[in-house]
Short mmCIF file of C-alpha atoms in Angstrom, two decimals:
data_model
loop_
_atom_site.label_atom_id
_atom_site.label_comp_id
_atom_site.label_asym_id
_atom_site.label_seq_id
_atom_site.Cartn_x
_atom_site.Cartn_y
_atom_site.Cartn_z
CA UNK H 1124 111.34 123.30 124.24
CA UNK H 1125 111.97 122.17 120.66
CA UNK H 1126 109.59 123.51 118.03
CA UNK H 1127 108.27 120.57 116.03
CA UNK H 1128 106.18 120.57 112.85
CA UNK H 1129 104.19 117.38 112.30
CA UNK H 1130 102.84 117.23 108.76
CA UNK H 1131 100.42 114.67 107.33
CA UNK H 1132 98.99 114.17 110.81
CA UNK H 1133 96.79 111.26 109.73
CA UNK H 1134 99.93 109.22 108.98
CA UNK H 1135 100.89 109.04 112.65
CA UNK H 1136 99.38 107.22 115.62
CA UNK H 1137 97.99 108.95 118.70
CA UNK H 1138 100.72 107.29 120.77
CA UNK H 1139 103.38 108.80 118.50
CA UNK H 1140 101.84 112.26 118.79
CA UNK H 1141 101.52 111.98 122.56
CA UNK H 1142 105.18 111.03 123.01
CA UNK H 1143 106.20 113.77 120.58
CA UNK H 1144 104.72 116.40 122.88
CA UNK H 1145 107.23 115.30 125.53
CA UNK H 1146 110.02 116.48 123.23
CA UNK H 1147 108.70 119.94 122.53
CA UNK H 1148 105.95 122.20 121.24
CA UNK H 1149 104.18 120.36 118.42
CA UNK H 1150 102.28 122.02 115.58
CA UNK H 1151 100.11 119.57 113.62
CA UNK H 1152 99.12 120.30 110.03
CA UNK H 1153 97.63 118.39 107.12
CA UNK H 1154 99.19 117.49 103.79
CA UNK H 1155 99.12 120.67 101.75
CA UNK H 1156 102.17 122.57 100.62
CA UNK H 1157 100.57 125.84 101.66
CA UNK H 1158 100.35 124.67 105.29
CA UNK H 1159 103.95 123.48 105.19
CA UNK H 1160 105.32 126.76 103.81
CA UNK H 1161 103.25 128.77 106.28
CA UNK H 1162 104.41 126.89 109.37
CA UNK H 1163 108.01 125.83 108.69
CA UNK H 1164 109.81 129.16 109.33
CA UNK H 1165 110.61 128.77 113.05
CA UNK H 1166 110.61 124.97 113.43
CA UNK H 1167 113.63 122.92 114.56
CA UNK H 1168 112.23 119.48 113.73
CA UNK H 1169 110.13 118.59 110.67
CA UNK H 1170 108.26 115.30 110.48
CA UNK H 1171 107.05 114.47 107.00
CA UNK H 1172 105.90 111.37 105.09
CA UNK H 1173 105.33 111.31 101.31
CA UNK H 1174 102.61 113.86 100.56
CA UNK H 1175 104.88 116.90 100.66
CA UNK H 1176 107.99 117.78 98.68
CA UNK H 1177 110.66 119.12 101.02
CA UNK H 1178 112.57 121.01 98.36
CA UNK H 1179 114.84 124.05 98.28
CA UNK H 1180 111.93 126.45 98.63
CA UNK H 1181 110.74 124.77 101.82
CA UNK H 1182 114.21 124.39 103.30
CA UNK H 1183 115.11 127.99 102.52
CA UNK H 1184 112.21 129.16 104.68
CA UNK H 1185 113.23 126.80 107.52
CA UNK H 1186 116.00 128.91 109.02
CA UNK H 1187 115.98 127.07 112.37
CA UNK H 1188 115.56 123.54 111.03
CA UNK H 1189 117.97 120.95 112.48
CA UNK H 1190 116.28 117.60 111.83
CA UNK H 1191 113.94 116.13 109.20
CA UNK H 1192 112.20 112.89 110.17
CA UNK H 1193 110.67 110.72 107.45
CA UNK H 1194 109.28 107.24 108.25
CA UNK H 1195 110.22 106.00 104.76
CA UNK H 1196 113.02 104.09 103.06
CA UNK H 1197 112.93 106.26 99.92
CA UNK H 1198 113.85 109.92 100.27
CA UNK H 1199 113.11 111.27 96.80
CA UNK H 1200 110.60 113.67 98.39
CA UNK H 1201 113.45 115.46 100.20
CA UNK H 1202 116.24 117.56 98.65
CA UNK H 1203 118.98 115.66 100.45
CA UNK H 1204 121.82 117.62 98.89
CA UNK H 1205 120.50 121.01 99.97
CA UNK H 1206 119.64 119.67 103.42
CA UNK H 1207 123.22 118.46 103.78
CA UNK H 1208 124.52 121.88 102.75
CA UNK H 1209 122.40 123.37 105.53
CA UNK H 1210 123.68 120.76 108.04
CA UNK H 1211 120.16 119.41 108.49
CA UNK H 1212 120.12 115.81 109.70
CA UNK H 1213 117.70 113.39 108.01
CA UNK H 1214 116.29 110.53 110.06
CA UNK H 1215 114.62 107.77 108.04
CA UNK H 1216 114.36 104.01 107.58
CA UNK H 1217 117.08 103.90 104.96
CA UNK H 1218 119.68 101.29 105.84
CA UNK H 1219 117.77 99.94 108.85
CA UNK H 1220 118.12 96.39 107.61
CA UNK H 1221 117.39 94.49 110.82
CA UNK H 1222 114.27 96.48 111.61
CA UNK H 1223 112.95 96.36 108.05
CA UNK H 1224 113.26 92.58 107.83
CA UNK H 1225 110.04 92.42 109.83
CA UNK H 1226 108.17 95.04 107.79
CA UNK H 1227 106.47 92.93 105.15
CA UNK H 1228 103.57 95.13 104.06
CA UNK H 1229 104.93 96.16 100.66
CA UNK H 1230 105.98 92.61 99.79
CA UNK H 1231 102.47 91.44 100.68
CA UNK H 1232 100.92 94.13 98.49
CA UNK H 1233 103.19 93.02 95.66
CA UNK H 1234 101.53 89.63 95.79
CA UNK H 1235 98.11 91.20 96.01
CA UNK H 1236 98.89 93.05 92.77
CA UNK H 1237 100.30 89.94 91.09
CA UNK H 1238 97.16 87.94 91.89
CA UNK H 1239 94.86 90.81 90.98
CA UNK H 1240 96.56 91.30 87.62
CA UNK H 1241 96.91 87.67 86.56
CA UNK H 1242 93.38 86.71 87.71
CA UNK H 1243 91.70 90.00 86.65
CA UNK H 1244 90.20 90.32 90.12
CA UNK H 1245 89.29 94.05 90.09
CA UNK H 1246 87.45 93.72 86.77
CA UNK H 1247 85.66 90.58 87.94
CA UNK H 1248 84.56 92.26 91.17
CA UNK H 1249 83.30 95.31 89.26
CA UNK H 1250 81.41 92.99 86.90
CA UNK H 1251 79.60 91.28 89.79
CA UNK H 1252 78.97 94.63 91.52
CA UNK H 1253 77.17 95.77 88.37
CA UNK H 1254 74.92 92.70 88.49
CA UNK H 1255 76.81 90.36 86.18
CA UNK H 1256 77.78 86.74 86.64
CA UNK H 1257 79.70 85.78 83.52
CA UNK H 1258 83.10 84.19 84.14
CA UNK H 1259 84.07 83.91 80.48
CA UNK H 1260 85.48 87.45 80.30
CA UNK H 1261 87.87 86.84 83.18
CA UNK H 1262 90.08 83.91 82.24
CA UNK H 1263 93.33 84.18 84.18
CA UNK H 1264 96.56 82.21 84.50
CA UNK H 1265 97.92 79.94 87.22
CA UNK H 1266 101.14 80.94 88.95
CA UNK H 1267 102.33 77.38 89.51
CA UNK H 1268 105.15 76.61 87.11
CA UNK H 1269 105.53 80.23 85.99
CA UNK H 1270 108.73 82.22 86.43
CA UNK H 1271 108.93 85.34 88.58
CA UNK H 1272 111.79 87.71 87.83
CA UNK H 1273 112.81 89.95 90.73
CA UNK H 1274 114.88 93.02 89.90
CA UNK H 1275 116.50 94.30 93.07
CA UNK H 1276 117.28 91.50 95.50
CA UNK H 1277 117.36 93.48 98.71
CA UNK H 1278 115.03 93.20 101.69
CA UNK H 1279 111.75 93.29 99.75
CA UNK H 1280 113.05 91.26 96.83
CA UNK H 1281 114.04 88.46 99.19
CA UNK H 1282 110.64 88.42 100.91
CA UNK H 1283 108.80 88.39 97.57
CA UNK H 1284 110.99 85.46 96.48
CA UNK H 1285 110.05 83.53 99.62
CA UNK H 1286 106.35 83.99 98.86
CA UNK H 1287 106.89 82.90 95.25
CA UNK H 1288 108.04 79.48 96.39
CA UNK H 1289 104.74 79.00 98.24
CA UNK H 1290 103.03 79.48 94.87
CA UNK H 1291 105.35 76.82 93.36
CA UNK H 1292 106.95 79.33 91.03
CA UNK H 1293 110.46 79.43 89.66
CA UNK H 1294 112.37 82.55 90.72
CA UNK H 1295 115.04 84.48 88.82
CA UNK H 1296 116.82 87.39 90.48
CA UNK H 1297 119.02 90.27 89.37
CA UNK H 1298 120.80 92.87 91.45
CA UNK H 1299 123.37 95.43 90.32
CA UNK H 1300 125.36 94.72 93.48
CA UNK H 1301 127.51 91.72 92.64
CA UNK H 1302 127.95 90.92 96.35
CA UNK H 1303 124.26 90.13 96.73
CA UNK H 1304 123.92 86.36 96.91
CA UNK H 1305 121.02 84.37 95.50
CA UNK H 1306 120.70 80.80 94.27
CA UNK H 1307 118.61 81.93 91.30
CA UNK H 1308 120.80 84.88 90.25
CA UNK H 1309 121.07 85.57 86.50
CA UNK H 1310 122.09 88.50 84.33
CA UNK H 1311 119.45 91.10 83.48
CA UNK H 1312 118.86 89.93 79.91
CA UNK H 1313 118.28 86.33 81.02
CA UNK H 1314 115.76 87.53 83.58
CA UNK H 1315 113.88 89.68 81.07
CA UNK H 1316 113.65 86.91 78.48
CA UNK H 1317 112.81 84.14 80.94
CA UNK H 1318 110.24 85.71 83.27
CA UNK H 1319 106.47 85.48 83.00
CA UNK H 1320 106.12 88.17 85.67
CA UNK H 1321 108.71 90.82 86.59
CA UNK H 1322 108.60 92.65 89.91
CA UNK H 1323 110.67 95.79 90.55
CA UNK H 1324 112.30 96.38 93.94
CA UNK H 1325 115.04 98.92 93.35
CA UNK H 1326 115.50 102.36 94.96
CA UNK H 1327 114.99 105.59 93.07
CA UNK H 1328 118.19 107.55 92.56
CA UNK H 1329 119.76 109.52 89.71
CA UNK H 1330 121.08 106.34 88.10
CA UNK H 1331 117.74 104.51 88.28
CA UNK H 1332 115.44 107.16 86.80
CA UNK H 1333 113.89 105.57 83.72
CA UNK H 1334 115.80 102.35 84.46
CA UNK H 1335 113.05 100.12 83.09
CA UNK H 1336 113.39 101.56 79.63
CA UNK H 1337 112.04 100.90 76.14
CA UNK H 1338 115.09 98.70 75.49
CA UNK H 1339 114.49 96.53 78.57
CA UNK H 1340 110.77 96.20 77.82
CA UNK H 1341 111.59 95.08 74.28
CA UNK H 1342 113.60 92.18 75.73
CA UNK H 1343 110.77 90.93 77.95
CA UNK H 1344 109.08 87.64 77.24
CA UNK H 1345 106.04 88.08 74.99
CA UNK H 1346 102.83 88.22 77.01
CA UNK H 1347 104.45 88.89 80.37
CA UNK H 1348 103.35 91.07 83.29
CA UNK H 1349 105.12 93.92 85.09
CA UNK H 1350 104.71 94.87 88.77
CA UNK H 1351 106.06 98.05 90.33
CA UNK H 1352 105.87 98.73 94.08
CA UNK H 1353 109.13 100.65 94.05
CA UNK H 1354 108.92 104.16 92.57
CA UNK H 1355 107.09 105.41 89.49
CA UNK H 1356 110.04 107.21 87.93
CA UNK H 1357 111.92 103.92 87.60
CA UNK H 1358 109.63 102.93 84.70
CA UNK H 1359 109.51 104.69 81.33
CA UNK H 1360 105.75 105.12 81.33
CA UNK H 1361 105.55 106.33 77.72
CA UNK H 1362 107.24 103.16 76.46
CA UNK H 1363 105.11 101.05 78.78
CA UNK H 1364 101.96 102.31 77.06
CA UNK H 1365 103.39 101.24 73.70
CA UNK H 1366 104.09 97.70 74.90
CA UNK H 1367 100.72 97.41 76.61
CA UNK H 1368 99.00 98.37 73.37
CA UNK H 1369 100.94 95.92 71.20
CA UNK H 1370 100.48 93.07 73.67
CA UNK H 1371 104.16 92.54 74.47
CA UNK H 1372 103.23 93.31 78.08
CA UNK H 1373 99.85 91.81 79.00
CA UNK H 1374 99.36 93.82 82.18
CA UNK H 1375 100.87 96.37 84.55
CA UNK H 1376 100.18 96.74 88.25
CA UNK H 1377 101.72 99.54 90.29
CA UNK H 1378 101.48 101.19 93.67
CA UNK H 1379 103.42 104.20 92.35
CA UNK H 1380 103.36 106.67 89.46
CA UNK H 1381 106.05 108.93 88.06
CA UNK H 1382 104.36 112.21 88.88
CA UNK H 1383 102.70 111.36 92.20
CA UNK H 1384 104.74 114.02 94.02
CA UNK H 1385 103.29 116.74 91.77
CA UNK H 1386 101.80 119.75 93.54
CA UNK H 1387 99.07 119.89 90.89
CA UNK H 1388 95.84 118.56 92.39
CA UNK H 1389 94.69 117.13 89.04
CA UNK H 1390 97.95 115.32 88.25
CA UNK H 1391 96.41 111.86 88.40
CA UNK H 1392 93.93 112.68 85.62
CA UNK H 1393 96.81 113.72 83.38
CA UNK H 1394 98.96 110.67 84.04
CA UNK H 1395 99.25 108.50 80.92
CA UNK H 1396 99.09 105.21 82.83
CA UNK H 1397 95.93 106.32 84.59
CA UNK H 1398 94.43 107.36 81.27
CA UNK H 1399 95.24 103.95 79.79
CA UNK H 1400 93.57 102.24 82.74
CA UNK H 1401 90.47 104.38 82.21
CA UNK H 1402 90.40 103.23 78.59
CA UNK H 1403 90.18 99.61 79.73
CA UNK H 1404 93.78 98.40 79.58
CA UNK H 1405 94.83 95.62 81.94
CA UNK H 1406 96.30 98.11 84.39
CA UNK H 1407 95.85 98.15 88.16
CA UNK H 1408 96.88 101.16 90.23
CA UNK H 1409 96.85 101.64 94.00
CA UNK H 1410 97.65 104.98 95.70
CA UNK H 1411 101.07 104.19 97.22
CA UNK H 1412 99.62 102.04 100.01
CA UNK H 1413 102.48 99.55 100.11
CA UNK H 1414 103.55 100.31 103.67
CA UNK H 1415 100.21 101.69 104.76
CA UNK H 1416 98.94 99.08 107.22
CA UNK H 1417 98.03 99.60 110.87
CA UNK H 1418 100.74 97.13 111.89
CA UNK H 1419 103.56 98.73 109.93
CA UNK H 1420 102.53 102.28 110.85
CA UNK H 1421 102.56 101.45 114.55
CA UNK H 1422 105.93 99.70 114.36
CA UNK H 1423 107.53 102.33 112.16
CA UNK H 1424 106.21 105.21 114.28
CA UNK H 1425 107.72 103.66 117.39
CA UNK H 1426 111.05 102.94 115.71
CA UNK H 1427 111.43 106.34 114.06
CA UNK H 1428 110.55 108.11 117.32
CA UNK H 1429 113.29 106.22 119.15
CA UNK H 1430 115.75 107.29 116.47
CA UNK H 1431 114.69 110.91 116.88
CA UNK H 1432 115.02 110.81 120.67
CA UNK H 1433 118.50 109.28 120.43
CA UNK H 1434 119.84 112.06 118.23
CA UNK H 1435 118.33 115.16 119.81
CA UNK H 1436 121.34 116.95 121.22
CA UNK H 1437 120.67 120.61 120.69
#
């Protein structure tokens, strides 16, 4: 019987857990690092989502570990290099293009954030909840006729572009991969200068850390909006605050923050974007819920389990 450690148990369906017990002896834990470090020592299979950092410390304690399963496309929460050195196989959604074409949750959230930011929906709702009924503080903009710039024209970028056309928007796209085809493809500077709204859909890797830099922000169209449902570390948050304050960027909406993987329980209160939002800036933050829908969780759980079953050979 394989020894399996299932972390972040609330991230997985009862059907997933039931089928997992057919593969071995399952230990279920929550989302804390303490639980992970305490239980990892004798496990052969680790199942982890985004709440825990599977770093060198964790992997060094996992002397019997053969497989890490993560139902995510991004793997910045796992020390891939050290896992490879230990001959630990990582099973994820990375590269599963055909399957992911039908996982639209993050693209849909992107549009929720665009609408919320440009129409000031959260502030308007809070105003009514407090007993107000004054529309004059919540003047927004129409999307029709505006230009959406999409940086990263992969699976999610393409879906977001499809939705943009339903809003009668013009779309500009940029991707570092020159083989990616798009009718609206332009160079990065053209996109920055010509877009009313920019949406980021690029993976986090060593090359992309701080990609959306002070220089790129300075080239954006005056009074534009920035959306990030990718990863927090892609955006230079310090520079972002500067451009929010001087009005170059009118608003920022994100489902991610640079330090969300911190083990410090109070990290969110120390985050500079969060602090700016608390001070009343046109900032909207959601707690990395892009793929967190009942539909996507059920489909991803089923798919990732089939991948695990197919590669268990020890």
